[in-house]
PDB file of C-alpha atoms (C1' of nucleotides) in Angstrom:
ATOM      1  CA  MET A 570      15.984  -8.047  17.006  1.00  0.00           C
ATOM      2  CA  ALA A 571      15.887  -5.057  14.771  1.00  0.00           C
ATOM      3  CA  LYS A 572      17.042  -6.293  11.427  1.00  0.00           C
ATOM      4  CA  LYS A 573      18.494  -3.717   9.031  1.00  0.00           C
ATOM      5  CA  LEU A 574      19.410  -6.173   6.384  1.00  0.00           C
ATOM      6  CA  PRO A 575      18.415  -5.220   2.906  1.00  0.00           C
ATOM      7  CA  LEU A 576      15.208  -6.913   1.882  1.00  0.00           C
ATOM      8  CA  SER A 577      15.246  -9.529  -0.763  1.00  0.00           C
ATOM      9  CA  ASP A 578      13.625  -8.942  -4.164  1.00  0.00           C
ATOM     10  CA  GLU A 579      10.635 -11.017  -3.143  1.00  0.00           C
ATOM     11  CA  ALA A 580      10.235  -9.082   0.083  1.00  0.00           C
ATOM     12  CA  LEU A 581      10.392  -5.834  -1.770  1.00  0.00           C
ATOM     13  CA  GLU A 582       7.611  -6.991  -4.140  1.00  0.00           C
ATOM     14  CA  LEU A 583       5.468  -7.879  -1.188  1.00  0.00           C
ATOM     15  CA  VAL A 584       6.021  -4.569   0.509  1.00  0.00           C
ATOM     16  CA  ALA A 585       5.358  -2.736  -2.795  1.00  0.00           C
ATOM     17  CA  ARG A 586       2.210  -4.776  -3.275  1.00  0.00           C
ATOM     18  CA  ARG A 587       1.097  -3.838   0.207  1.00  0.00           C
ATOM     19  CA  PHE A 588       1.517  -0.094  -0.576  1.00  0.00           C
ATOM     20  CA  ALA A 589      -0.240  -0.647  -3.900  1.00  0.00           C
ATOM     21  CA  VAL A 590      -3.264  -1.951  -2.102  1.00  0.00           C
ATOM     22  CA  LEU A 591      -3.475   1.319  -0.221  1.00  0.00           C
ATOM     23  CA  ALA A 592      -2.816   3.440  -3.295  1.00  0.00           C
ATOM     24  CA  GLU A 593      -6.463   3.815  -4.369  1.00  0.00           C
ATOM     25  CA  PRO A 594      -8.724   6.575  -3.111  1.00  0.00           C
ATOM     26  CA  MET A 595     -11.780   4.352  -3.114  1.00  0.00           C
ATOM     27  CA  ARG A 596     -10.035   1.728  -1.031  1.00  0.00           C
ATOM     28  CA  LEU A 597      -8.871   4.372   1.417  1.00  0.00           C
ATOM     29  CA  ARG A 598     -12.464   5.596   1.603  1.00  0.00           C
ATOM     30  CA  LEU A 599     -13.640   2.107   2.448  1.00  0.00           C
ATOM     31  CA  ILE A 600     -10.965   1.694   5.111  1.00  0.00           C
ATOM     32  CA  GLN A 601     -11.890   5.016   6.548  1.00  0.00           C
ATOM     33  CA  ALA A 602     -15.519   4.063   6.620  1.00  0.00           C
ATOM     34  CA  LEU A 603     -14.600   0.994   8.585  1.00  0.00           C
ATOM     35  CA  PHE A 604     -12.668   2.985  11.210  1.00  0.00           C
ATOM     36  CA  ASP A 605     -15.818   3.081  13.284  1.00  0.00           C
ATOM     37  CA  GLY A 606     -16.415  -0.686  13.032  1.00  0.00           C
ATOM     38  CA  GLU A 607     -17.701  -3.587  11.019  1.00  0.00           C
ATOM     39  CA  LYS A 608     -20.148  -2.738   8.153  1.00  0.00           C
ATOM     40  CA  ASN A 609     -21.887  -4.655   5.433  1.00  0.00           C
ATOM     41  CA  VAL A 610     -21.428  -4.050   1.789  1.00  0.00           C
ATOM     42  CA  ASN A 611     -24.563  -2.121   1.188  1.00  0.00           C
ATOM     43  CA  THR A 612     -23.728   0.336   4.000  1.00  0.00           C
ATOM     44  CA  LEU A 613     -20.281   0.774   2.476  1.00  0.00           C
ATOM     45  CA  VAL A 614     -21.802   1.357  -1.000  1.00  0.00           C
ATOM     46  CA  GLU A 615     -24.063   4.086   0.465  1.00  0.00           C
ATOM     47  CA  GLU A 616     -21.325   5.725   2.510  1.00  0.00           C
ATOM     48  CA  THR A 617     -18.770   5.788  -0.223  1.00  0.00           C
ATOM     49  CA  GLY A 618     -21.013   6.628  -3.066  1.00  0.00           C
ATOM     50  CA  GLY A 619     -19.475   3.934  -5.269  1.00  0.00           C
ATOM     51  CA  THR A 620     -21.291   1.339  -7.347  1.00  0.00           C
ATOM     52  CA  GLN A 621     -22.011  -2.026  -5.806  1.00  0.00           C
ATOM     53  CA  ALA A 622     -19.769  -3.870  -8.267  1.00  0.00           C
ATOM     54  CA  ASN A 623     -16.820  -1.566  -7.705  1.00  0.00           C
ATOM     55  CA  VAL A 624     -17.089  -1.549  -3.966  1.00  0.00           C
ATOM     56  CA  SER A 625     -17.284  -5.303  -3.945  1.00  0.00           C
ATOM     57  CA  ARG A 626     -14.125  -5.568  -6.048  1.00  0.00           C
ATOM     58  CA  HIS A 627     -12.187  -3.221  -3.812  1.00  0.00           C
ATOM     59  CA  LEU A 628     -13.326  -5.063  -0.744  1.00  0.00           C
ATOM     60  CA  GLN A 629     -11.987  -8.277  -2.320  1.00  0.00           C
ATOM     61  CA  VAL A 630      -8.609  -6.686  -2.896  1.00  0.00           C
ATOM     62  CA  LEU A 631      -8.443  -5.415   0.653  1.00  0.00           C
ATOM     63  CA  THR A 632      -9.499  -8.745   2.029  1.00  0.00           C
ATOM     64  CA  GLN A 633      -7.047 -10.793  -0.037  1.00  0.00           C
ATOM     65  CA  ALA A 634      -4.339  -8.470   1.257  1.00  0.00           C
ATOM     66  CA  HIS A 635      -5.486  -9.247   4.828  1.00  0.00           C
ATOM     67  CA  VAL A 636      -6.192  -5.597   5.451  1.00  0.00           C
ATOM     68  CA  LEU A 637      -9.825  -6.408   6.005  1.00  0.00           C
ATOM     69  CA  GLY A 638     -11.629  -9.391   7.511  1.00  0.00           C
ATOM     70  CA  ARG A 639     -14.815 -10.858   6.119  1.00  0.00           C
ATOM     71  CA  ARG A 640     -17.811 -12.288   8.068  1.00  0.00           C
ATOM     72  CA  LYS A 641     -20.876 -13.675   6.445  1.00  0.00           C
ATOM     73  CA  GLU A 642     -24.194 -13.491   8.192  1.00  0.00           C
ATOM     74  CA  GLY A 643     -27.199 -14.667   6.182  1.00  0.00           C
ATOM     75  CA  LEU A 644     -27.516 -12.606   3.060  1.00  0.00           C
ATOM     76  CA  GLN A 645     -25.063 -10.013   4.155  1.00  0.00           C
ATOM     77  CA  VAL A 646     -21.366  -9.892   4.297  1.00  0.00           C
ATOM     78  CA  PHE A 647     -19.656  -7.774   7.014  1.00  0.00           C
ATOM     79  CA  TYR A 648     -16.201  -6.327   6.542  1.00  0.00           C
ATOM     80  CA  ALA A 649     -13.906  -4.943   9.222  1.00  0.00           C
ATOM     81  CA  ILE A 650     -10.375  -3.827   9.561  1.00  0.00           C
ATOM     82  CA  ALA A 651      -8.215  -6.857  10.319  1.00  0.00           C
ATOM     83  CA  ASP A 652      -4.797  -5.310  10.235  1.00  0.00           C
ATOM     84  CA  PRO A 653      -4.351  -2.725  13.031  1.00  0.00           C
ATOM     85  CA  SER A 654      -1.193  -1.353  11.533  1.00  0.00           C
ATOM     86  CA  ILE A 655      -3.471   0.393   9.020  1.00  0.00           C
ATOM     87  CA  TYR A 656      -4.389   3.024  11.530  1.00  0.00           C
ATOM     88  CA  ARG A 657      -0.771   3.953  12.143  1.00  0.00           C
ATOM     89  CA  LEU A 658       0.017   3.834   8.432  1.00  0.00           C
ATOM     90  CA  CYS A 659      -2.668   6.334   7.655  1.00  0.00           C
ATOM     91  CA  GLU A 660      -1.743   8.528  10.590  1.00  0.00           C
ATOM     92  CA  LEU A 661       1.904   8.508   9.460  1.00  0.00           C
ATOM     93  CA  VAL A 662       1.197   9.386   5.894  1.00  0.00           C
ATOM     94  CA  CYS A 663      -1.349  12.090   6.869  1.00  0.00           C
ATOM     95  CA  GLY A 664       1.109  13.594   9.314  1.00  0.00           C
ATOM     96  CA  SER A 665       3.835  13.650   6.765  1.00  0.00           C
ATOM     97  CA  LEU A 666       1.603  15.274   4.212  1.00  0.00           C
ATOM     98  CA  GLU A 667       0.520  17.834   6.801  1.00  0.00           C
ATOM     99  CA  LYS A 668       4.108  18.704   7.463  1.00  0.00           C
ATOM    100  CA  GLN A 669       4.758  19.093   3.831  1.00  0.00           C
ATOM    101  CA  PHE A 670       1.927  21.501   3.413  1.00  0.00           C
ATOM    102  CA  THR A 671       2.906  23.471   6.490  1.00  0.00           C
ATOM    103  CA  LYS A 672       6.373  23.906   5.036  1.00  0.00           C
ATOM    104  CA  HIS A 673       4.820  24.965   1.726  1.00  0.00           C
ATOM    105  CA  ALA A 674       2.550  27.343   3.468  1.00  0.00           C
ATOM    106  CA  GLU A 675       5.511  28.885   5.339  1.00  0.00           C
ATOM    107  CA  VAL A 676       7.383  29.386   2.168  1.00  0.00           C
ATOM    108  CA  LEU A 677       4.466  30.848   0.373  1.00  0.00           C
ATOM    109  CA  GLY A 678       3.444  32.954   3.358  1.00  0.00           C
ATOM    110  CA  GLY A 679       6.829  34.414   4.272  1.00  0.00           C
TER     111      GLY A 679
ATOM    112  CA  MET B1011      -5.700  17.574  18.613  1.00  0.00           C
ATOM    113  CA  ALA B1012      -6.251  14.095  17.210  1.00  0.00           C
ATOM    114  CA  LYS B1013      -8.605  14.563  14.320  1.00  0.00           C
ATOM    115  CA  LYS B1014     -10.697  11.680  13.301  1.00  0.00           C
ATOM    116  CA  LEU B1015     -12.735  13.503  10.721  1.00  0.00           C
ATOM    117  CA  PRO B1016     -13.210  11.726   7.396  1.00  0.00           C
ATOM    118  CA  LEU B1017     -10.726  13.026   4.883  1.00  0.00           C
ATOM    119  CA  SER B1018     -11.953  14.981   1.900  1.00  0.00           C
ATOM    120  CA  ASP B1019     -11.819  13.520  -1.568  1.00  0.00           C
ATOM    121  CA  GLU B1020      -8.768  15.621  -2.304  1.00  0.00           C
ATOM    122  CA  ALA B1021      -6.984  14.488   0.796  1.00  0.00           C
ATOM    123  CA  LEU B1022      -7.710  10.837  -0.021  1.00  0.00           C
ATOM    124  CA  GLU B1023      -6.212  11.305  -3.448  1.00  0.00           C
ATOM    125  CA  LEU B1024      -3.071  12.739  -1.926  1.00  0.00           C
ATOM    126  CA  VAL B1025      -2.735   9.924   0.550  1.00  0.00           C
ATOM    127  CA  ALA B1026      -3.362   7.404  -2.281  1.00  0.00           C
ATOM    128  CA  ARG B1027      -0.729   9.092  -4.391  1.00  0.00           C
ATOM    129  CA  ARG B1028       1.676   8.903  -1.516  1.00  0.00           C
ATOM    130  CA  PHE B1029       1.189   5.218  -1.187  1.00  0.00           C
ATOM    131  CA  ALA B1030       1.460   4.764  -4.976  1.00  0.00           C
ATOM    132  CA  VAL B1031       4.911   6.350  -4.861  1.00  0.00           C
ATOM    133  CA  LEU B1032       5.980   3.623  -2.477  1.00  0.00           C
ATOM    134  CA  ALA B1033       4.288   0.878  -4.509  1.00  0.00           C
ATOM    135  CA  GLU B1034       7.161   0.075  -6.763  1.00  0.00           C
ATOM    136  CA  PRO B1035       9.874  -2.411  -5.895  1.00  0.00           C
ATOM    137  CA  MET B1036      12.589  -0.413  -7.608  1.00  0.00           C
ATOM    138  CA  ARG B1037      11.680   2.721  -5.709  1.00  0.00           C
ATOM    139  CA  LEU B1038      11.745   0.753  -2.456  1.00  0.00           C
ATOM    140  CA  ARG B1039      15.145  -0.590  -3.418  1.00  0.00           C
ATOM    141  CA  LEU B1040      16.365   3.020  -3.928  1.00  0.00           C
ATOM    142  CA  ILE B1041      14.926   4.085  -0.622  1.00  0.00           C
ATOM    143  CA  GLN B1042      16.564   1.116   1.072  1.00  0.00           C
ATOM    144  CA  ALA B1043      19.908   1.908  -0.577  1.00  0.00           C
ATOM    145  CA  LEU B1044      19.605   5.502   0.832  1.00  0.00           C
ATOM    146  CA  PHE B1045      19.040   4.232   4.362  1.00  0.00           C
ATOM    147  CA  ASP B1046      22.724   4.545   5.059  1.00  0.00           C
ATOM    148  CA  GLY B1047      22.997   8.016   3.659  1.00  0.00           C
ATOM    149  CA  GLU B1048      23.192  10.265   0.677  1.00  0.00           C
ATOM    150  CA  LYS B1049      24.329   8.710  -2.597  1.00  0.00           C
ATOM    151  CA  ASN B1050      24.769   9.839  -6.151  1.00  0.00           C
ATOM    152  CA  VAL B1051      22.925   8.428  -9.136  1.00  0.00           C
ATOM    153  CA  ASN B1052      25.709   6.248 -10.406  1.00  0.00           C
ATOM    154  CA  THR B1053      26.129   4.556  -7.046  1.00  0.00           C
ATOM    155  CA  LEU B1054      22.413   3.914  -6.916  1.00  0.00           C
ATOM    156  CA  VAL B1055      22.461   2.494 -10.414  1.00  0.00           C
ATOM    157  CA  GLU B1056      25.196   0.126  -9.380  1.00  0.00           C
ATOM    158  CA  GLU B1057      23.695  -0.878  -6.126  1.00  0.00           C
ATOM    159  CA  THR B1058      20.155  -1.469  -7.474  1.00  0.00           C
ATOM    160  CA  GLY B1059      21.174  -3.091 -10.762  1.00  0.00           C
ATOM    161  CA  GLY B1060      18.751  -0.902 -12.727  1.00  0.00           C
ATOM    162  CA  THR B1061      19.469   1.052 -15.865  1.00  0.00           C
ATOM    163  CA  GLN B1062      20.560   4.659 -15.519  1.00  0.00           C
ATOM    164  CA  ALA B1063      17.462   5.977 -17.238  1.00  0.00           C
ATOM    165  CA  ASN B1064      15.076   4.052 -15.065  1.00  0.00           C
ATOM    166  CA  VAL B1065      16.853   4.871 -11.810  1.00  0.00           C
ATOM    167  CA  SER B1066      16.849   8.586 -12.781  1.00  0.00           C
ATOM    168  CA  ARG B1067      13.088   8.406 -13.467  1.00  0.00           C
ATOM    169  CA  HIS B1068      12.240   6.768 -10.123  1.00  0.00           C
ATOM    170  CA  LEU B1069      14.417   9.271  -8.334  1.00  0.00           C
ATOM    171  CA  GLN B1070      12.430  11.987  -9.892  1.00  0.00           C
ATOM    172  CA  VAL B1071       9.172  10.485  -8.791  1.00  0.00           C
ATOM    173  CA  LEU B1072      10.528  10.114  -5.244  1.00  0.00           C
ATOM    174  CA  THR B1073      11.858  13.604  -5.220  1.00  0.00           C
ATOM    175  CA  GLN B1074       8.685  15.195  -6.486  1.00  0.00           C
ATOM    176  CA  ALA B1075       6.796  13.378  -3.817  1.00  0.00           C
ATOM    177  CA  HIS B1076       9.247  14.903  -1.252  1.00  0.00           C
ATOM    178  CA  VAL B1077      10.357  11.562  -0.127  1.00  0.00           C
ATOM    179  CA  LEU B1078      13.881  12.232  -1.275  1.00  0.00           C
ATOM    180  CA  GLY B1079      15.928  15.423  -1.322  1.00  0.00           C
ATOM    181  CA  ARG B1080      18.242  16.380  -4.173  1.00  0.00           C
ATOM    182  CA  ARG B1081      21.681  18.054  -3.979  1.00  0.00           C
ATOM    183  CA  LYS B1082      23.729  18.892  -6.968  1.00  0.00           C
ATOM    184  CA  GLU B1083      27.513  18.921  -6.766  1.00  0.00           C
ATOM    185  CA  GLY B1084      29.319  19.471  -9.956  1.00  0.00           C
ATOM    186  CA  LEU B1085      28.528  16.814 -12.396  1.00  0.00           C
ATOM    187  CA  GLN B1086      26.887  14.629  -9.808  1.00  0.00           C
ATOM    188  CA  VAL B1087      23.529  14.654  -8.133  1.00  0.00           C
ATOM    189  CA  PHE B1088      23.162  13.311  -4.685  1.00  0.00           C
ATOM    190  CA  TYR B1089      19.870  11.989  -3.345  1.00  0.00           C
ATOM    191  CA  ALA B1090      18.965  11.405   0.294  1.00  0.00           C
ATOM    192  CA  ILE B1091      15.884  10.547   2.268  1.00  0.00           C
ATOM    193  CA  ALA B1092      14.086  13.727   3.089  1.00  0.00           C
ATOM    194  CA  ASP B1093      11.009  12.390   4.805  1.00  0.00           C
ATOM    195  CA  PRO B1094      11.846  10.601   7.971  1.00  0.00           C
ATOM    196  CA  SER B1095       8.397   9.050   8.226  1.00  0.00           C
ATOM    197  CA  ILE B1096       9.587   6.650   5.480  1.00  0.00           C
ATOM    198  CA  TYR B1097      11.553   4.569   8.030  1.00  0.00           C
ATOM    199  CA  ARG B1098       8.502   4.043  10.169  1.00  0.00           C
ATOM    200  CA  LEU B1099       6.321   3.330   7.223  1.00  0.00           C
ATOM    201  CA  CYS B1100       8.611   0.555   6.001  1.00  0.00           C
ATOM    202  CA  GLU B1101       8.958  -0.780   9.499  1.00  0.00           C
ATOM    203  CA  LEU B1102       5.233  -0.894   9.940  1.00  0.00           C
ATOM    204  CA  VAL B1103       4.617  -2.631   6.633  1.00  0.00           C
ATOM    205  CA  CYS B1104       7.312  -5.121   7.170  1.00  0.00           C
ATOM    206  CA  GLY B1105       6.109  -5.877  10.692  1.00  0.00           C
ATOM    207  CA  SER B1106       2.594  -6.325   9.462  1.00  0.00           C
ATOM    208  CA  LEU B1107       3.693  -8.709   6.699  1.00  0.00           C
ATOM    209  CA  GLU B1108       5.820 -10.674   9.114  1.00  0.00           C
ATOM    210  CA  LYS B1109       2.863 -11.165  11.409  1.00  0.00           C
ATOM    211  CA  GLN B1110       0.820 -12.320   8.500  1.00  0.00           C
ATOM    212  CA  PHE B1111       3.418 -14.951   7.546  1.00  0.00           C
ATOM    213  CA  THR B1112       3.751 -16.062  11.132  1.00  0.00           C
ATOM    214  CA  LYS B1113       0.055 -16.668  11.297  1.00  0.00           C
ATOM    215  CA  HIS B1114       0.151 -18.459   8.003  1.00  0.00           C
ATOM    216  CA  ALA B1115       3.011 -20.583   9.211  1.00  0.00           C
ATOM    217  CA  GLU B1116       1.150 -21.494  12.388  1.00  0.00           C
ATOM    218  CA  VAL B1117      -1.941 -22.493  10.469  1.00  0.00           C
ATOM    219  CA  LEU B1118       0.143 -24.530   8.034  1.00  0.00           C
ATOM    220  CA  GLY B1119       2.301 -26.020  10.787  1.00  0.00           C
ATOM    221  CA  GLY B1120      -0.449 -27.133  13.148  1.00  0.00           C
TER     222      GLY B1120
ATOM    223  C1'  DG C  66     -39.539 -24.568  -6.172  1.00  0.00           C
ATOM    224  C1'  DA C  67     -40.444 -19.489  -7.643  1.00  0.00           C
ATOM    225  C1'  DC C  68     -39.190 -14.995  -6.188  1.00  0.00           C
ATOM    226  C1'  DT C  69     -36.463 -11.572  -4.016  1.00  0.00           C
ATOM    227  C1'  DA C  70     -32.371  -9.511  -1.867  1.00  0.00           C
ATOM    228  C1'  DA C  71     -27.331  -9.058  -1.092  1.00  0.00           C
ATOM    229  C1'  DT C  72     -22.988  -9.827  -2.898  1.00  0.00           C
ATOM    230  C1'  DA C  73     -19.614 -11.433  -6.350  1.00  0.00           C
ATOM    231  C1'  DT C  74     -17.744 -11.959 -10.902  1.00  0.00           C
ATOM    232  C1'  DG C  75     -16.925 -12.070 -16.217  1.00  0.00           C
ATOM    233  C1'  DA C  76     -16.000  -9.085 -20.231  1.00  0.00           C
ATOM    234  C1'  DG C  77     -14.629  -5.070 -22.450  1.00  0.00           C
ATOM    235  C1'  DC C  78     -12.792  -0.485 -22.449  1.00  0.00           C
ATOM    236  C1'  DA C  79      -9.946   3.399 -20.968  1.00  0.00           C
ATOM    237  C1'  DT C  80      -6.124   4.956 -18.627  1.00  0.00           C
ATOM    238  C1'  DA C  81      -1.826   4.911 -16.136  1.00  0.00           C
ATOM    239  C1'  DT C  82       2.733   3.724 -15.719  1.00  0.00           C
ATOM    240  C1'  DA C  83       7.110   1.060 -15.877  1.00  0.00           C
ATOM    241  C1'  DC C  84      10.704  -0.100 -19.011  1.00  0.00           C
ATOM    242  C1'  DG C  85      14.174   0.241 -22.812  1.00  0.00           C
ATOM    243  C1'  DC C  86      16.304   2.857 -26.379  1.00  0.00           C
ATOM    244  C1'  DA C  87      18.094   6.840 -28.079  1.00  0.00           C
ATOM    245  C1'  DT C  88      19.102  11.434 -27.275  1.00  0.00           C
ATOM    246  C1'  DA C  89      19.268  15.854 -24.801  1.00  0.00           C
ATOM    247  C1'  DT C  90      21.181  18.744 -21.111  1.00  0.00           C
ATOM    248  C1'  DA C  91      24.559  20.302 -17.679  1.00  0.00           C
ATOM    249  C1'  DG C  92      29.053  20.568 -16.058  1.00  0.00           C
ATOM    250  C1'  DT C  93      34.239  19.532 -16.385  1.00  0.00           C
ATOM    251  C1'  DT C  94      38.722  19.381 -18.580  1.00  0.00           C
ATOM    252  C1'  DG C  95      41.922  19.726 -22.230  1.00  0.00           C
TER     253       DG C  95
ATOM    254  C1'  DC D 949      35.306  25.073 -28.339  1.00  0.00           C
ATOM    255  C1'  DA D 950      35.785  19.919 -28.550  1.00  0.00           C
ATOM    256  C1'  DA D 951      35.627  15.836 -25.997  1.00  0.00           C
ATOM    257  C1'  DC D 952      34.009  13.608 -22.038  1.00  0.00           C
ATOM    258  C1'  DT D 953      31.153  12.411 -17.790  1.00  0.00           C
ATOM    259  C1'  DA D 954      26.947  12.324 -15.081  1.00  0.00           C
ATOM    260  C1'  DT D 955      22.214  12.846 -15.212  1.00  0.00           C
ATOM    261  C1'  DA D 956      17.723  13.712 -17.322  1.00  0.00           C
ATOM    262  C1'  DT D 957      14.069  13.203 -20.789  1.00  0.00           C
ATOM    263  C1'  DG D 958      11.165  12.232 -25.184  1.00  0.00           C
ATOM    264  C1'  DC D 959       9.008   8.428 -27.339  1.00  0.00           C
ATOM    265  C1'  DG D 960       7.012   3.995 -28.215  1.00  0.00           C
ATOM    266  C1'  DT D 961       5.411  -0.340 -26.239  1.00  0.00           C
ATOM    267  C1'  DA D 962       3.773  -3.659 -22.980  1.00  0.00           C
ATOM    268  C1'  DT D 963       1.275  -4.445 -18.980  1.00  0.00           C
ATOM    269  C1'  DA D 964      -1.635  -3.612 -15.064  1.00  0.00           C
ATOM    270  C1'  DT D 965      -5.606  -2.058 -13.170  1.00  0.00           C
ATOM    271  C1'  DG D 966      -9.883   0.651 -12.256  1.00  0.00           C
ATOM    272  C1'  DC D 967     -14.463   1.302 -13.932  1.00  0.00           C
ATOM    273  C1'  DT D 968     -19.074   0.004 -15.929  1.00  0.00           C
ATOM    274  C1'  DC D 969     -22.651  -3.094 -17.510  1.00  0.00           C
ATOM    275  C1'  DA D 970     -24.635  -7.288 -17.343  1.00  0.00           C
ATOM    276  C1'  DT D 971     -25.087 -11.569 -15.163  1.00  0.00           C
ATOM    277  C1'  DA D 972     -23.977 -15.260 -11.831  1.00  0.00           C
ATOM    278  C1'  DT D 973     -24.088 -16.923  -7.208  1.00  0.00           C
ATOM    279  C1'  DT D 974     -25.670 -17.392  -2.525  1.00  0.00           C
ATOM    280  C1'  DA D 975     -29.143 -17.209   0.977  1.00  0.00           C
ATOM    281  C1'  DG D 976     -33.592 -16.209   2.821  1.00  0.00           C
ATOM    282  C1'  DT D 977     -39.040 -16.011   2.186  1.00  0.00           C
ATOM    283  C1'  DC D 978     -43.463 -17.339   0.477  1.00  0.00           C
TER     284       DC D 978
END
DNA sequence: GACTAATATGAGCATATACGCATATAGTTG
DNA sequence: CAACTATATGCGTATATGCTCATATTAGTC
């Protein structure tokens, strides 16, 4: 069940690509904005403060990576988080960073 | 306890940077090689098939990000995984990718 | 069909970063 | 201290990618 075999080169590239998708602040901002549910592009543009073109591009990247899902409704396009593992991923990274800072703080403080 | 506040711009950059560190196949290969414990640079060079210079650089990136720890012993330098959350991160991403492919396979298969 | 609104995309520029080569540094041994 | 080993780093280059501006596309309204 739990495989511990080393990943193939191809698999490593896929995993790396996955991380790369999450390695942009604007994309993280979009993901965060979608934590409370589906939103259309304009809303996301407003909430993130990005330009329409840029937001659209980033949404495309996230959608192609299957992180987000896309639903068209008339003139508008609604995006939503499609990969639930994103929540955990963000939690994990945030937790890990917090620990790091706590340690840092301890060292600096005492 | 569980904070769901939107992260600040600075925090988002940190998280993004964290993901960026993991967004290189060679670095993932190094991490994977260290799953079974501490190893020195030469061993890692052999096991990953990279050049010494490149491996050394990537190890530096991973160490500065506190993903790896560094221990010097005479002429050799030993690296080891310092951030346990890495295991879960990789598991999560791999699991998510597997699911994706399963779905894909289902669609293609019938 | 003309007009408007919402979203996507092409082109160009600026920046980041991975890689290879050569060389520098740190530590060991004679 | 000279020679050697293990690791790190400076530099140049190639490539990738994010951003902006302008424009294209898609869909609804009169």
